[in-house]
PDB file of C-alpha atoms in Angstrom:
ATOM      1  CA  UNK A   1       4.409 -55.028   4.389  1.00 69.00           C
ATOM      2  CA  UNK A   2       8.037 -54.093   5.148  1.00 74.00           C
ATOM      3  CA  UNK A   3       8.788 -51.866   2.404  1.00 73.00           C
ATOM      4  CA  UNK A   4       5.345 -49.766   3.218  1.00 75.00           C
ATOM      5  CA  UNK A   5       6.530 -49.442   6.543  1.00 74.00           C
ATOM      6  CA  UNK A   6      10.002 -48.609   5.529  1.00 79.00           C
ATOM      7  CA  UNK A   7       8.511 -45.925   3.156  1.00 78.00           C
ATOM      8  CA  UNK A   8       6.370 -44.497   6.022  1.00 78.00           C
ATOM      9  CA  UNK A   9       9.422 -44.385   8.729  1.00 78.00           C
ATOM     10  CA  UNK A  10      11.367 -42.405   5.931  1.00 83.00           C
ATOM     11  CA  UNK A  11       8.373 -40.087   5.748  1.00 83.00           C
ATOM     12  CA  UNK A  12       8.084 -39.366   9.259  1.00 86.00           C
ATOM     13  CA  UNK A  13      12.148 -38.900   9.569  1.00 81.00           C
ATOM     14  CA  UNK A  14      11.766 -36.390   6.905  1.00 86.00           C
ATOM     15  CA  UNK A  15       8.969 -34.577   8.569  1.00 86.00           C
ATOM     16  CA  UNK A  16      10.510 -34.500  12.012  1.00 87.00           C
ATOM     17  CA  UNK A  17      13.820 -33.023   9.699  1.00 85.00           C
ATOM     18  CA  UNK A  18      11.725 -30.176   8.330  1.00 85.00           C
ATOM     19  CA  UNK A  19       9.995 -29.291  11.555  1.00 88.00           C
ATOM     20  CA  UNK A  20      13.671 -29.211  13.244  1.00 85.00           C
ATOM     21  CA  UNK A  21      14.853 -27.205  10.473  1.00 80.00           C
ATOM     22  CA  UNK A  22      12.047 -24.772  10.215  1.00 84.00           C
ATOM     23  CA  UNK A  23      12.228 -24.162  13.906  1.00 85.00           C
ATOM     24  CA  UNK A  24      16.226 -23.563  13.792  1.00 85.00           C
ATOM     25  CA  UNK A  25      15.426 -21.228  10.838  1.00 82.00           C
ATOM     26  CA  UNK A  26      12.808 -19.171  13.217  1.00 85.00           C
ATOM     27  CA  UNK A  27      15.718 -19.222  16.147  1.00 88.00           C
ATOM     28  CA  UNK A  28      18.294 -17.698  14.100  1.00 85.00           C
ATOM     29  CA  UNK A  29      15.950 -15.089  12.913  1.00 86.00           C
ATOM     30  CA  UNK A  30      15.288 -14.023  16.237  1.00 87.00           C
ATOM     31  CA  UNK A  31      18.356 -14.401  16.938  1.00 87.00           C
ATOM     32  CA  UNK A  32      19.877 -12.042  14.145  1.00 87.00           C
ATOM     33  CA  UNK A  33      17.514  -9.604  14.724  1.00 88.00           C
ATOM     34  CA  UNK A  34      18.096  -9.544  18.779  1.00 89.00           C
ATOM     35  CA  UNK A  35      21.770  -9.378  18.118  1.00 87.00           C
ATOM     36  CA  UNK A  36      21.870  -6.070  15.848  1.00 89.00           C
ATOM     37  CA  UNK A  37      20.771  -3.460  18.830  1.00 88.00           C
ATOM     38  CA  UNK A  38      23.578  -5.013  20.962  1.00 88.00           C
ATOM     39  CA  UNK A  39      25.865  -3.804  18.155  1.00 88.00           C
ATOM     40  CA  UNK A  40      24.446  -0.869  16.875  1.00 90.00           C
ATOM     41  CA  UNK A  41      22.102   2.374  17.702  1.00 92.00           C
ATOM     42  CA  UNK A  42      18.745   1.135  17.639  1.00 91.00           C
ATOM     43  CA  UNK A  43      17.559   4.260  15.518  1.00 92.00           C
ATOM     44  CA  UNK A  44      20.478   3.440  13.131  1.00 93.00           C
ATOM     45  CA  UNK A  45      19.243  -0.202  12.926  1.00 93.00           C
ATOM     46  CA  UNK A  46      15.655   0.929  12.401  1.00 93.00           C
ATOM     47  CA  UNK A  47      16.538   3.284   9.687  1.00 95.00           C
ATOM     48  CA  UNK A  48      18.390   0.746   7.653  1.00 95.00           C
ATOM     49  CA  UNK A  49      15.865  -1.878   7.896  1.00 95.00           C
ATOM     50  CA  UNK A  50      13.062   1.059   6.940  1.00 96.00           C
ATOM     51  CA  UNK A  51      15.204   1.955   3.873  1.00 96.00           C
ATOM     52  CA  UNK A  52      15.735  -1.683   2.807  1.00 97.00           C
ATOM     53  CA  UNK A  53      11.758  -2.327   3.120  1.00 96.00           C
ATOM     54  CA  UNK A  54      10.860   0.862   1.624  1.00 97.00           C
ATOM     55  CA  UNK A  55      13.023   0.090  -1.286  1.00 97.00           C
ATOM     56  CA  UNK A  56      11.672  -3.186  -2.012  1.00 97.00           C
ATOM     57  CA  UNK A  57       8.317  -1.954  -1.833  1.00 97.00           C
ATOM     58  CA  UNK A  58       8.937   0.934  -4.012  1.00 97.00           C
ATOM     59  CA  UNK A  59      10.500  -1.659  -6.391  1.00 97.00           C
ATOM     60  CA  UNK A  60       7.477  -3.831  -6.462  1.00 94.00           C
ATOM     61  CA  UNK A  61       4.687  -1.054  -6.743  1.00 95.00           C
ATOM     62  CA  UNK A  62       6.102   1.612  -8.934  1.00 95.00           C
ATOM     63  CA  UNK A  63       5.821  -0.700 -12.037  1.00 93.00           C
ATOM     64  CA  UNK A  64       1.910  -1.523 -10.949  1.00 91.00           C
ATOM     65  CA  UNK A  65       1.273   1.906 -10.603  1.00 91.00           C
ATOM     66  CA  UNK A  66       2.620   2.464 -14.263  1.00 93.00           C
ATOM     67  CA  UNK A  67       0.505  -0.445 -15.797  1.00 91.00           C
ATOM     68  CA  UNK A  68      -2.440   0.663 -13.735  1.00 90.00           C
ATOM     69  CA  UNK A  69      -2.132   3.839 -15.381  1.00 88.00           C
ATOM     70  CA  UNK A  70      -1.670   2.646 -18.847  1.00 91.00           C
ATOM     71  CA  UNK A  71      -2.958  -0.666 -19.532  1.00 92.00           C
ATOM     72  CA  UNK A  72      -1.094  -1.134 -22.964  1.00 93.00           C
ATOM     73  CA  UNK A  73       2.033  -1.747 -20.727  1.00 94.00           C
ATOM     74  CA  UNK A  74       1.372  -5.169 -19.707  1.00 94.00           C
ATOM     75  CA  UNK A  75       1.472  -6.497 -23.208  1.00 96.00           C
ATOM     76  CA  UNK A  76       4.341  -4.179 -24.691  1.00 96.00           C
ATOM     77  CA  UNK A  77       6.507  -5.195 -21.894  1.00 97.00           C
ATOM     78  CA  UNK A  78       5.604  -8.840 -21.013  1.00 96.00           C
ATOM     79  CA  UNK A  79       9.177 -10.068 -20.404  1.00 97.00           C
ATOM     80  CA  UNK A  80      10.380  -7.210 -18.551  1.00 97.00           C
ATOM     81  CA  UNK A  81       7.062  -8.091 -16.101  1.00 97.00           C
ATOM     82  CA  UNK A  82       7.893 -11.754 -16.074  1.00 97.00           C
ATOM     83  CA  UNK A  83      11.516 -11.099 -15.208  1.00 97.00           C
ATOM     84  CA  UNK A  84      10.796  -8.414 -12.521  1.00 97.00           C
ATOM     85  CA  UNK A  85       8.435 -10.582 -10.960  1.00 97.00           C
ATOM     86  CA  UNK A  86      11.322 -13.472 -10.558  1.00 97.00           C
ATOM     87  CA  UNK A  87      13.751 -10.647  -9.300  1.00 98.00           C
ATOM     88  CA  UNK A  88      11.443  -9.615  -6.689  1.00 97.00           C
ATOM     89  CA  UNK A  89      10.764 -13.351  -5.445  1.00 97.00           C
ATOM     90  CA  UNK A  90      14.762 -13.608  -5.520  1.00 98.00           C
ATOM     91  CA  UNK A  91      15.017 -10.491  -3.051  1.00 98.00           C
ATOM     92  CA  UNK A  92      12.418 -11.842  -0.775  1.00 97.00           C
ATOM     93  CA  UNK A  93      14.206 -15.125  -0.311  1.00 97.00           C
ATOM     94  CA  UNK A  94      17.746 -13.281  -0.141  1.00 97.00           C
ATOM     95  CA  UNK A  95      16.182 -11.611   3.071  1.00 96.00           C
ATOM     96  CA  UNK A  96      14.937 -14.759   4.324  1.00 95.00           C
ATOM     97  CA  UNK A  97      18.695 -16.076   3.670  1.00 96.00           C
ATOM     98  CA  UNK A  98      20.348 -13.456   5.272  1.00 96.00           C
ATOM     99  CA  UNK A  99      17.990 -13.108   8.457  1.00 95.00           C
ATOM    100  CA  UNK A 100      18.483 -16.890   9.047  1.00 94.00           C
ATOM    101  CA  UNK A 101      22.464 -16.210   8.833  1.00 93.00           C
ATOM    102  CA  UNK A 102      23.063 -17.556   4.986  1.00 93.00           C
ATOM    103  CA  UNK A 103      24.982 -14.457   3.824  1.00 94.00           C
ATOM    104  CA  UNK A 104      26.627 -15.909   0.859  1.00 94.00           C
ATOM    105  CA  UNK A 105      23.673 -17.156  -0.252  1.00 95.00           C
ATOM    106  CA  UNK A 106      21.390 -14.054   0.485  1.00 97.00           C
ATOM    107  CA  UNK A 107      24.281 -12.178  -1.734  1.00 96.00           C
ATOM    108  CA  UNK A 108      24.108 -15.006  -4.649  1.00 96.00           C
ATOM    109  CA  UNK A 109      20.255 -14.308  -4.756  1.00 98.00           C
ATOM    110  CA  UNK A 110      20.651 -10.642  -5.112  1.00 98.00           C
ATOM    111  CA  UNK A 111      23.217 -11.284  -8.149  1.00 97.00           C
ATOM    112  CA  UNK A 112      20.417 -13.355  -9.652  1.00 98.00           C
ATOM    113  CA  UNK A 113      18.101 -10.692  -9.213  1.00 98.00           C
ATOM    114  CA  UNK A 114      20.137  -8.301 -11.269  1.00 98.00           C
ATOM    115  CA  UNK A 115      20.113 -10.800 -13.849  1.00 98.00           C
ATOM    116  CA  UNK A 116      16.941 -11.310 -14.104  1.00 98.00           C
ATOM    117  CA  UNK A 117      15.558  -7.797 -14.383  1.00 98.00           C
ATOM    118  CA  UNK A 118      18.522  -7.094 -17.092  1.00 98.00           C
ATOM    119  CA  UNK A 119      17.481 -10.196 -19.156  1.00 98.00           C
ATOM    120  CA  UNK A 120      13.871  -9.055 -18.994  1.00 98.00           C
ATOM    121  CA  UNK A 121      15.114  -5.541 -20.477  1.00 98.00           C
ATOM    122  CA  UNK A 122      17.152  -7.207 -23.347  1.00 98.00           C
ATOM    123  CA  UNK A 123      13.869  -9.353 -24.243  1.00 98.00           C
ATOM    124  CA  UNK A 124      11.733  -6.521 -24.244  1.00 97.00           C
ATOM    125  CA  UNK A 125      13.933  -4.361 -26.701  1.00 98.00           C
ATOM    126  CA  UNK A 126      14.797  -6.788 -28.813  1.00 98.00           C
ATOM    127  CA  UNK A 127      10.882  -7.160 -30.063  1.00 97.00           C
ATOM    128  CA  UNK A 128      11.353  -3.422 -31.051  1.00 98.00           C
ATOM    129  CA  UNK A 129      12.656  -3.265 -34.506  1.00 98.00           C
ATOM    130  CA  UNK A 130      14.576  -0.107 -34.393  1.00 97.00           C
ATOM    131  CA  UNK A 131      16.536  -1.664 -31.419  1.00 98.00           C
ATOM    132  CA  UNK A 132      17.037  -5.346 -32.470  1.00 98.00           C
ATOM    133  CA  UNK A 133      18.727  -4.099 -35.582  1.00 97.00           C
ATOM    134  CA  UNK A 134      21.266  -1.862 -33.246  1.00 98.00           C
ATOM    135  CA  UNK A 135      22.073  -5.387 -31.033  1.00 98.00           C
ATOM    136  CA  UNK A 136      25.747  -5.195 -32.068  1.00 98.00           C
ATOM    137  CA  UNK A 137      27.136  -6.679 -28.866  1.00 98.00           C
ATOM    138  CA  UNK A 138      24.062  -9.655 -28.816  1.00 98.00           C
ATOM    139  CA  UNK A 139      24.925 -10.648 -32.593  1.00 97.00           C
ATOM    140  CA  UNK A 140      28.562 -11.591 -31.197  1.00 97.00           C
ATOM    141  CA  UNK A 141      27.071 -13.908 -28.617  1.00 97.00           C
ATOM    142  CA  UNK A 142      26.825 -17.543 -29.723  1.00 96.00           C
ATOM    143  CA  UNK A 143      25.555 -20.302 -28.014  1.00 95.00           C
ATOM    144  CA  UNK A 144      27.649 -23.226 -25.967  1.00 92.00           C
ATOM    145  CA  UNK A 145      28.652 -26.058 -27.750  1.00 88.00           C
ATOM    146  CA  UNK A 146      26.345 -25.645 -30.943  1.00 86.00           C
ATOM    147  CA  UNK A 147      23.479 -24.287 -28.940  1.00 94.00           C
ATOM    148  CA  UNK A 148      21.440 -21.417 -30.449  1.00 96.00           C
ATOM    149  CA  UNK A 149      22.763 -17.973 -29.093  1.00 97.00           C
ATOM    150  CA  UNK A 150      21.317 -14.405 -29.887  1.00 98.00           C
ATOM    151  CA  UNK A 151      22.512 -14.512 -33.393  1.00 97.00           C
ATOM    152  CA  UNK A 152      19.731 -17.063 -33.976  1.00 97.00           C
ATOM    153  CA  UNK A 153      17.282 -15.352 -31.815  1.00 98.00           C
ATOM    154  CA  UNK A 154      17.604 -11.788 -33.502  1.00 98.00           C
ATOM    155  CA  UNK A 155      17.426 -13.746 -36.983  1.00 97.00           C
ATOM    156  CA  UNK A 156      14.225 -15.446 -35.853  1.00 98.00           C
ATOM    157  CA  UNK A 157      12.547 -12.038 -34.674  1.00 97.00           C
ATOM    158  CA  UNK A 158      13.712 -10.501 -38.028  1.00 97.00           C
ATOM    159  CA  UNK A 159      12.041 -13.176 -40.200  1.00 97.00           C
ATOM    160  CA  UNK A 160       8.932 -13.080 -38.114  1.00 97.00           C
ATOM    161  CA  UNK A 161       8.009  -9.354 -37.768  1.00 97.00           C
ATOM    162  CA  UNK A 162      10.381  -7.373 -39.807  1.00 97.00           C
ATOM    163  CA  UNK A 163       9.599  -4.058 -39.297  1.00 97.00           C
ATOM    164  CA  UNK A 164       6.494  -4.719 -37.045  1.00 96.00           C
ATOM    165  CA  UNK A 165       6.760  -4.453 -33.174  1.00 97.00           C
ATOM    166  CA  UNK A 166       4.333  -7.339 -31.733  1.00 96.00           C
ATOM    167  CA  UNK A 167       1.428  -6.355 -29.839  1.00 95.00           C
ATOM    168  CA  UNK A 168       2.423  -8.553 -27.277  1.00 96.00           C
ATOM    169  CA  UNK A 169       6.443  -8.573 -26.239  1.00 97.00           C
ATOM    170  CA  UNK A 170       5.801 -11.949 -24.168  1.00 96.00           C
ATOM    171  CA  UNK A 171       5.994 -13.791 -27.852  1.00 97.00           C
ATOM    172  CA  UNK A 172       9.646 -13.293 -27.963  1.00 97.00           C
ATOM    173  CA  UNK A 173       9.764 -15.902 -24.619  1.00 95.00           C
ATOM    174  CA  UNK A 174       7.381 -18.362 -26.370  1.00 95.00           C
ATOM    175  CA  UNK A 175       9.640 -18.210 -29.497  1.00 96.00           C
ATOM    176  CA  UNK A 176      12.605 -19.360 -27.393  1.00 96.00           C
ATOM    177  CA  UNK A 177      10.617 -22.072 -25.803  1.00 95.00           C
ATOM    178  CA  UNK A 178       8.950 -23.408 -28.887  1.00 95.00           C
ATOM    179  CA  UNK A 179      11.619 -22.517 -32.002  1.00 96.00           C
ATOM    180  CA  UNK A 180      14.864 -22.549 -30.062  1.00 96.00           C
ATOM    181  CA  UNK A 181      14.750 -25.020 -27.819  1.00 92.00           C
ATOM    182  CA  UNK A 182      18.457 -25.370 -27.475  1.00 94.00           C
ATOM    183  CA  UNK A 183      18.693 -21.735 -26.913  1.00 96.00           C
ATOM    184  CA  UNK A 184      21.942 -21.018 -24.352  1.00 96.00           C
ATOM    185  CA  UNK A 185      23.644 -18.129 -25.415  1.00 96.00           C
ATOM    186  CA  UNK A 186      27.092 -18.033 -23.982  1.00 94.00           C
ATOM    187  CA  UNK A 187      26.779 -14.847 -22.252  1.00 91.00           C
ATOM    188  CA  UNK A 188      28.809 -12.363 -19.779  1.00 94.00           C
ATOM    189  CA  UNK A 189      26.898 -10.254 -17.790  1.00 96.00           C
ATOM    190  CA  UNK A 190      28.990  -7.159 -18.370  1.00 97.00           C
ATOM    191  CA  UNK A 191      27.986  -7.725 -22.607  1.00 98.00           C
ATOM    192  CA  UNK A 192      24.455  -7.648 -21.730  1.00 98.00           C
ATOM    193  CA  UNK A 193      25.054  -4.220 -19.616  1.00 98.00           C
ATOM    194  CA  UNK A 194      27.489  -3.136 -22.700  1.00 98.00           C
ATOM    195  CA  UNK A 195      24.338  -3.924 -24.630  1.00 98.00           C
ATOM    196  CA  UNK A 196      22.044  -1.610 -23.109  1.00 98.00           C
ATOM    197  CA  UNK A 197      24.729   1.223 -23.137  1.00 98.00           C
ATOM    198  CA  UNK A 198      24.753   1.200 -27.010  1.00 98.00           C
ATOM    199  CA  UNK A 199      20.584   1.381 -26.843  1.00 98.00           C
ATOM    200  CA  UNK A 200      21.467   4.254 -24.877  1.00 97.00           C
ATOM    201  CA  UNK A 201      19.101   2.449 -21.732  1.00 97.00           C
ATOM    202  CA  UNK A 202      21.819   3.290 -19.547  1.00 97.00           C
ATOM    203  CA  UNK A 203      24.908   5.748 -19.872  1.00 97.00           C
ATOM    204  CA  UNK A 204      28.654   5.065 -18.932  1.00 97.00           C
ATOM    205  CA  UNK A 205      28.097   6.546 -15.299  1.00 97.00           C
ATOM    206  CA  UNK A 206      25.157   3.633 -14.835  1.00 97.00           C
ATOM    207  CA  UNK A 207      27.371   1.045 -16.491  1.00 98.00           C
ATOM    208  CA  UNK A 208      30.061   1.572 -13.922  1.00 97.00           C
ATOM    209  CA  UNK A 209      27.775   1.829 -10.704  1.00 97.00           C
ATOM    210  CA  UNK A 210      25.823  -1.578 -11.695  1.00 98.00           C
ATOM    211  CA  UNK A 211      28.860  -3.443 -12.973  1.00 97.00           C
ATOM    212  CA  UNK A 212      30.925  -2.703 -10.121  1.00 97.00           C
ATOM    213  CA  UNK A 213      28.042  -3.404  -7.770  1.00 97.00           C
ATOM    214  CA  UNK A 214      27.247  -6.961  -9.581  1.00 97.00           C
ATOM    215  CA  UNK A 215      31.123  -7.600  -9.285  1.00 97.00           C
ATOM    216  CA  UNK A 216      30.948  -6.956  -5.714  1.00 96.00           C
ATOM    217  CA  UNK A 217      27.956  -9.639  -5.196  1.00 96.00           C
ATOM    218  CA  UNK A 218      30.099 -12.136  -7.462  1.00 96.00           C
ATOM    219  CA  UNK A 219      32.570 -12.416  -4.816  1.00 95.00           C
ATOM    220  CA  UNK A 220      29.792 -14.565  -2.556  1.00 92.00           C
ATOM    221  CA  UNK A 221      29.010 -16.416  -5.835  1.00 91.00           C
ATOM    222  CA  UNK A 222      32.372 -17.674  -6.868  1.00 91.00           C
ATOM    223  CA  UNK A 223      34.007 -17.698  -3.221  1.00 89.00           C
ATOM    224  CA  UNK A 224      37.324 -17.407  -4.522  1.00 89.00           C
ATOM    225  CA  UNK A 225      38.759 -15.996  -1.322  1.00 89.00           C
ATOM    226  CA  UNK A 226      37.727 -18.241   1.696  1.00 88.00           C
ATOM    227  CA  UNK A 227      36.342 -15.087   3.462  1.00 87.00           C
ATOM    228  CA  UNK A 228      33.478 -14.899   1.092  1.00 88.00           C
ATOM    229  CA  UNK A 229      32.253 -18.344   1.956  1.00 88.00           C
ATOM    230  CA  UNK A 230      29.904 -18.939   4.973  1.00 87.00           C
ATOM    231  CA  UNK A 231      32.348 -20.318   7.723  1.00 87.00           C
ATOM    232  CA  UNK A 232      35.130 -18.058   6.624  1.00 88.00           C
ATOM    233  CA  UNK A 233      32.280 -15.075   7.228  1.00 89.00           C
ATOM    234  CA  UNK A 234      32.332 -16.333  10.664  1.00 87.00           C
ATOM    235  CA  UNK A 235      35.993 -17.065  11.191  1.00 87.00           C
ATOM    236  CA  UNK A 236      37.237 -13.642  10.192  1.00 86.00           C
ATOM    237  CA  UNK A 237      34.684 -12.133  12.385  1.00 85.00           C
ATOM    238  CA  UNK A 238      35.703 -14.483  15.136  1.00 85.00           C
ATOM    239  CA  UNK A 239      32.010 -16.316  15.446  1.00 84.00           C
ATOM    240  CA  UNK A 240      30.847 -19.917  15.679  1.00 80.00           C
ATOM    241  CA  UNK A 241      30.827 -21.252  12.139  1.00 79.00           C
ATOM    242  CA  UNK A 242      29.943 -24.594  12.591  1.00 73.00           C
ATOM    243  CA  UNK A 243      26.491 -23.606  14.197  1.00 75.00           C
ATOM    244  CA  UNK A 244      26.843 -20.292  11.496  1.00 78.00           C
ATOM    245  CA  UNK A 245      26.372 -17.842  14.610  1.00 85.00           C
ATOM    246  CA  UNK A 246      24.516 -14.687  13.055  1.00 86.00           C
ATOM    247  CA  UNK A 247      26.902 -11.996  12.372  1.00 91.00           C
ATOM    248  CA  UNK A 248      25.317  -8.583  13.189  1.00 91.00           C
ATOM    249  CA  UNK A 249      27.723  -6.448  11.226  1.00 92.00           C
ATOM    250  CA  UNK A 250      27.253  -8.207   8.233  1.00 92.00           C
ATOM    251  CA  UNK A 251      23.297  -8.128   8.445  1.00 94.00           C
ATOM    252  CA  UNK A 252      23.386  -4.334   9.131  1.00 95.00           C
ATOM    253  CA  UNK A 253      25.525  -3.672   5.752  1.00 95.00           C
ATOM    254  CA  UNK A 254      23.034  -6.245   3.972  1.00 96.00           C
ATOM    255  CA  UNK A 255      19.942  -4.185   4.619  1.00 97.00           C
ATOM    256  CA  UNK A 256      22.144  -1.326   3.078  1.00 96.00           C
ATOM    257  CA  UNK A 257      22.817  -3.525   0.147  1.00 97.00           C
ATOM    258  CA  UNK A 258      19.232  -4.327  -0.530  1.00 98.00           C
ATOM    259  CA  UNK A 259      18.401  -0.671  -0.619  1.00 97.00           C
ATOM    260  CA  UNK A 260      20.853  -0.139  -3.574  1.00 97.00           C
ATOM    261  CA  UNK A 261      19.923  -3.659  -5.328  1.00 98.00           C
ATOM    262  CA  UNK A 262      16.430  -2.446  -5.433  1.00 98.00           C
ATOM    263  CA  UNK A 263      17.434   1.247  -6.627  1.00 98.00           C
ATOM    264  CA  UNK A 264      19.637  -0.358  -9.308  1.00 98.00           C
ATOM    265  CA  UNK A 265      16.190  -2.639 -10.124  1.00 98.00           C
ATOM    266  CA  UNK A 266      13.713   0.097 -10.274  1.00 98.00           C
ATOM    267  CA  UNK A 267      15.855   2.162 -12.443  1.00 98.00           C
ATOM    268  CA  UNK A 268      16.346  -0.477 -15.024  1.00 98.00           C
ATOM    269  CA  UNK A 269      12.732  -1.156 -15.112  1.00 97.00           C
ATOM    270  CA  UNK A 270      11.873   2.212 -15.292  1.00 97.00           C
ATOM    271  CA  UNK A 271      14.269   3.217 -18.198  1.00 97.00           C
ATOM    272  CA  UNK A 272      12.338   0.404 -19.983  1.00 97.00           C
ATOM    273  CA  UNK A 273       9.269   1.596 -19.592  1.00 96.00           C
ATOM    274  CA  UNK A 274      10.167   5.164 -20.198  1.00 96.00           C
ATOM    275  CA  UNK A 275      10.384   4.237 -23.948  1.00 94.00           C
ATOM    276  CA  UNK A 276       6.697   3.684 -23.990  1.00 94.00           C
ATOM    277  CA  UNK A 277       5.479   6.043 -21.271  1.00 92.00           C
ATOM    278  CA  UNK A 278       7.367   9.071 -22.630  1.00 88.00           C
ATOM    279  CA  UNK A 279       4.701   8.740 -25.634  1.00 83.00           C
ATOM    280  CA  UNK A 280       1.733   8.664 -23.275  1.00 82.00           C
ATOM    281  CA  UNK A 281       0.035  11.015 -20.896  1.00 84.00           C
ATOM    282  CA  UNK A 282       1.598  11.802 -17.676  1.00 89.00           C
ATOM    283  CA  UNK A 283       1.732   9.215 -14.722  1.00 91.00           C
ATOM    284  CA  UNK A 284       0.235  10.461 -11.584  1.00 91.00           C
ATOM    285  CA  UNK A 285       2.510   8.834  -9.118  1.00 93.00           C
ATOM    286  CA  UNK A 286       1.498   8.581  -5.515  1.00 91.00           C
ATOM    287  CA  UNK A 287       2.949  11.964  -3.891  1.00 93.00           C
ATOM    288  CA  UNK A 288       3.993   9.456  -0.703  1.00 94.00           C
ATOM    289  CA  UNK A 289       6.039   7.338  -2.737  1.00 94.00           C
ATOM    290  CA  UNK A 290       7.799  10.113  -4.368  1.00 95.00           C
ATOM    291  CA  UNK A 291       8.495  11.783  -1.253  1.00 95.00           C
ATOM    292  CA  UNK A 292       9.965   8.314  -0.171  1.00 96.00           C
ATOM    293  CA  UNK A 293      12.024   7.867  -3.372  1.00 96.00           C
ATOM    294  CA  UNK A 294      13.532  11.664  -2.930  1.00 96.00           C
ATOM    295  CA  UNK A 295      14.671  10.186   0.732  1.00 95.00           C
ATOM    296  CA  UNK A 296      16.261   7.318  -0.939  1.00 96.00           C
ATOM    297  CA  UNK A 297      18.123   9.192  -3.586  1.00 93.00           C
ATOM    298  CA  UNK A 298      20.677  10.984  -1.221  1.00 90.00           C
ATOM    299  CA  UNK A 299      21.696   7.616   0.297  1.00 92.00           C
ATOM    300  CA  UNK A 300      21.538   4.877  -2.219  1.00 94.00           C
ATOM    301  CA  UNK A 301      22.560   3.937  -5.765  1.00 91.00           C
ATOM    302  CA  UNK A 302      20.315   5.217  -8.620  1.00 96.00           C
ATOM    303  CA  UNK A 303      17.528   5.977  -6.447  1.00 97.00           C
ATOM    304  CA  UNK A 304      18.220   9.649  -7.933  1.00 97.00           C
ATOM    305  CA  UNK A 305      17.775   8.332 -11.443  1.00 97.00           C
ATOM    306  CA  UNK A 306      14.569   6.816 -10.544  1.00 97.00           C
ATOM    307  CA  UNK A 307      13.282  10.346  -9.060  1.00 97.00           C
ATOM    308  CA  UNK A 308      14.014  12.304 -12.130  1.00 96.00           C
ATOM    309  CA  UNK A 309      12.610   9.626 -14.492  1.00 96.00           C
ATOM    310  CA  UNK A 310       9.206   9.743 -12.258  1.00 96.00           C
ATOM    311  CA  UNK A 311       9.132  13.751 -12.173  1.00 95.00           C
ATOM    312  CA  UNK A 312       9.538  13.811 -15.832  1.00 94.00           C
ATOM    313  CA  UNK A 313       7.074  11.381 -16.526  1.00 94.00           C
ATOM    314  CA  UNK A 314       4.418  13.345 -14.305  1.00 89.00           C
TER     315      UNK A 314
END
């Protein structure tokens, strides 16, 4: 009986903590939003939030539009679709982290989102023989301490499919889970980008823009300098670092970075889909979305590339 009472008391304590925590986060969101107009012109704030929201929306909806127009993409680009959805979830949670004043966590989640989409593109193209046989960078990426790396995955795909492209690309994920259970490549993000460059999916300019952006996010992950930690962000801004007081200028800039991030992810997604889309009928993009992308392309990373791809596929 005593053990049951103790367990019940622990559950009540946890629910009380959870309720307080959620209430505190709602309070922080309100504080963050209310603080912005005190530091910036209300129209500038509205523009940054609007651009971030629209960029996130276009990242989510363009692949849906493409799949609706060309049903076969669902099978041909399964890995990309899975990892793109993972990235979308990370961006959503990153927004929540930023609005609750957890800026370094928000940027960490943004970095993870880039990694997810890049991995999705890599797996998408490894099932295509002509690309798999040009995976010169990946061939050098072995696994950690005896684990399987990309050489083993490439060999498995080659032995399984040879000159044929599987009807369902998602099988690469199935093979990793079932046949390469210790798959854990010792990979640097720059090497994955270099492989995309070798495959001519991105060019040198794309590589520099994406890697520079990624490196900026990495500062918040590694926190080599104290000013990238949550307390450090407050200390240099003369804010309360114990209660993690909102820092309006960090949130304002964050919204700008979200629009950049979604430009990178949308560009990489469309570059992958372009391999099959350019062989099919034109895509009837929504003109309102095309106009929205056109507005973003003058302000944010790689949206110009997104716009050009969309126009070329119409």
